[in-house]
mmCIF file of C-alpha atoms in Angstrom:
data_model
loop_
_atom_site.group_PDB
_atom_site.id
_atom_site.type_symbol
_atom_site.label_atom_id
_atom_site.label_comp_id
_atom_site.label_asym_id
_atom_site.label_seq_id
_atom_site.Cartn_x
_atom_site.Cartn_y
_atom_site.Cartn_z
ATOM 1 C CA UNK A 1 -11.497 0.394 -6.184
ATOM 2 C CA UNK A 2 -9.607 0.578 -9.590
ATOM 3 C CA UNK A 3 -6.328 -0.912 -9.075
ATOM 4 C CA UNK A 4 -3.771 0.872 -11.409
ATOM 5 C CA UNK A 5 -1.384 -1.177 -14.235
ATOM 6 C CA UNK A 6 1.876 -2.891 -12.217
ATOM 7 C CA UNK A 7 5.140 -1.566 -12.714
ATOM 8 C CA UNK A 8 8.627 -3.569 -13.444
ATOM 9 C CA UNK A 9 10.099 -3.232 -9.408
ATOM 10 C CA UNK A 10 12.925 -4.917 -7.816
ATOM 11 C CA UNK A 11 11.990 -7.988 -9.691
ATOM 12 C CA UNK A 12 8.870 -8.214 -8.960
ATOM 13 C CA UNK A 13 6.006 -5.608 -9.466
ATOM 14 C CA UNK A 14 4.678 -2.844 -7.793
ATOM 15 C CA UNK A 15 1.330 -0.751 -7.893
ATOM 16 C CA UNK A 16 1.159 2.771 -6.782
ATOM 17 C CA UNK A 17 -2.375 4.448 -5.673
ATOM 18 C CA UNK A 18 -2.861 8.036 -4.849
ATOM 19 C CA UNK A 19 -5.787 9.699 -2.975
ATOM 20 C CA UNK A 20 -7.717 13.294 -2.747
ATOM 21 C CA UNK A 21 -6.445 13.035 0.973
ATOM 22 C CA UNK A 22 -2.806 13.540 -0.175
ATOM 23 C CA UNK A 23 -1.941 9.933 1.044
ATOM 24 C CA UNK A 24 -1.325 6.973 -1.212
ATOM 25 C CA UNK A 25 -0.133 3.279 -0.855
ATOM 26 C CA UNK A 26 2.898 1.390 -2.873
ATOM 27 C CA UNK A 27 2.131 -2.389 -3.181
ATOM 28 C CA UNK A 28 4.879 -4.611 -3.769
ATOM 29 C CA UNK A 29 5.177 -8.174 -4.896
ATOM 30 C CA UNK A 30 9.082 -8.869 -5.290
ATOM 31 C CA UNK A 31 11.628 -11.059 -3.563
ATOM 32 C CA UNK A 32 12.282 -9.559 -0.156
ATOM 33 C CA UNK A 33 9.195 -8.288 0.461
ATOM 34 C CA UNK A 34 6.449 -9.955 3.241
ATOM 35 C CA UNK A 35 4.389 -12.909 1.918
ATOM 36 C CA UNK A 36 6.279 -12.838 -1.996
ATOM 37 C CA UNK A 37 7.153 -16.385 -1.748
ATOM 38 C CA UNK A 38 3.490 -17.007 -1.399
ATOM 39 C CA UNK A 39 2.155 -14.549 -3.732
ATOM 40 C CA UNK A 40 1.013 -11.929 -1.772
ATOM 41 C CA UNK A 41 1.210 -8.515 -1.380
ATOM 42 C CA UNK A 42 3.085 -6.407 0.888
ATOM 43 C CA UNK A 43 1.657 -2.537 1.675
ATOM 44 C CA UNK A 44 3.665 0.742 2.435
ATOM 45 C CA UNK A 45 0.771 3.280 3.146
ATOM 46 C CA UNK A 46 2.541 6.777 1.455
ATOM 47 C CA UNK A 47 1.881 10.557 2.687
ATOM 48 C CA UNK A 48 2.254 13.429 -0.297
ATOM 49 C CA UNK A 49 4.581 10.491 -2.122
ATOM 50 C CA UNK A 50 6.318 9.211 0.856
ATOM 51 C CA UNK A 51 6.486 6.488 3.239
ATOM 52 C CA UNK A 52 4.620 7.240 6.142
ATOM 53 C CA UNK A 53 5.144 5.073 9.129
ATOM 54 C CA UNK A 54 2.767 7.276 11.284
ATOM 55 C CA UNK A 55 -1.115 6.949 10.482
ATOM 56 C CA UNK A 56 -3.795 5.407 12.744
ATOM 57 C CA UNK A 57 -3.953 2.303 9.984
ATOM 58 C CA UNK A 58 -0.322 1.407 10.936
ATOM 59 C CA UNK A 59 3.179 2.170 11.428
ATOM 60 C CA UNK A 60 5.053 -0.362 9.661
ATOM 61 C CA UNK A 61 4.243 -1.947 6.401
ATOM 62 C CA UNK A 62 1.752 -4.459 5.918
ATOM 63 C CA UNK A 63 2.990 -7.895 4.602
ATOM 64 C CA UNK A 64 1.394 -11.251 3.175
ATOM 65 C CA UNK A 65 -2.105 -9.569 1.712
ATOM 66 C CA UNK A 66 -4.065 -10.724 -0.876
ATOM 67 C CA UNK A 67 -6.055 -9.161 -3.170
ATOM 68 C CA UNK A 68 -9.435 -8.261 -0.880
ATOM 69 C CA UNK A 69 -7.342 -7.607 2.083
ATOM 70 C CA UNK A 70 -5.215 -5.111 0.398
ATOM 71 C CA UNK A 71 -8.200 -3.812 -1.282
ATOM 72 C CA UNK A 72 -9.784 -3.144 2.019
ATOM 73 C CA UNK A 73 -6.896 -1.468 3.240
ATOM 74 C CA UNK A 74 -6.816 1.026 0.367
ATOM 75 C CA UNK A 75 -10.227 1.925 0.931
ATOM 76 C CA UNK A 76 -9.570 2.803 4.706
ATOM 77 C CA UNK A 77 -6.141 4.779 3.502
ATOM 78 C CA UNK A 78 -8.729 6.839 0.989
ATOM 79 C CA UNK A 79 -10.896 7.397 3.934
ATOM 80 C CA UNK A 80 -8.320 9.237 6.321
ATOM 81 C CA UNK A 81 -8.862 12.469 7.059
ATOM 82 C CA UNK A 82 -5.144 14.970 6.312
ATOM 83 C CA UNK A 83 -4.665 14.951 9.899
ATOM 84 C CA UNK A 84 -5.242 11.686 11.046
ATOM 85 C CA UNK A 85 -1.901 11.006 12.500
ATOM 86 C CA UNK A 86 -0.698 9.879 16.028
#
């Protein structure tokens, strides 16, 4: 998957992804945010542009990810069907 350019966020970064499916994911690396301190990633999985705290993948965020373990995530977020909620 083609990650997109990081953005200037909180001070730290952040990369936004959007999908045919109408969800997306914000990934964050910034002070405050799960597993900064070690250089990881922390994952919001988005719905039309928002949070979403509600999809079979998980209803939280996901904290302290690197690269191929976000990556993997993404691809499963891509994969959801519109209505794959609980």
């Amino acid at each position: 998957m083609q990650w997109p350019e990081s953005e200037s966020w909180n001070g730290g970064e952040r990369k936004l992804f959007e999908f045919d499916n109408g969800y997306g994911a914000s990934l964050v690396k910034c002070p405050g945010s799960y597993g900064y301190e070690q250089g990881l990633w922390e994952l919001a999985v988005l719905k039309d542009g928002e949070l979403c705290y509600d999809t079979v993948i998980t209803g939280d965020v996901i904290g302290s990810l690197n690269d191929p373990e976000a990556d993997a995530i993404l691809e499963m977020i891509a994969q959801l069907a519109p209505d794959k909620v609980h």
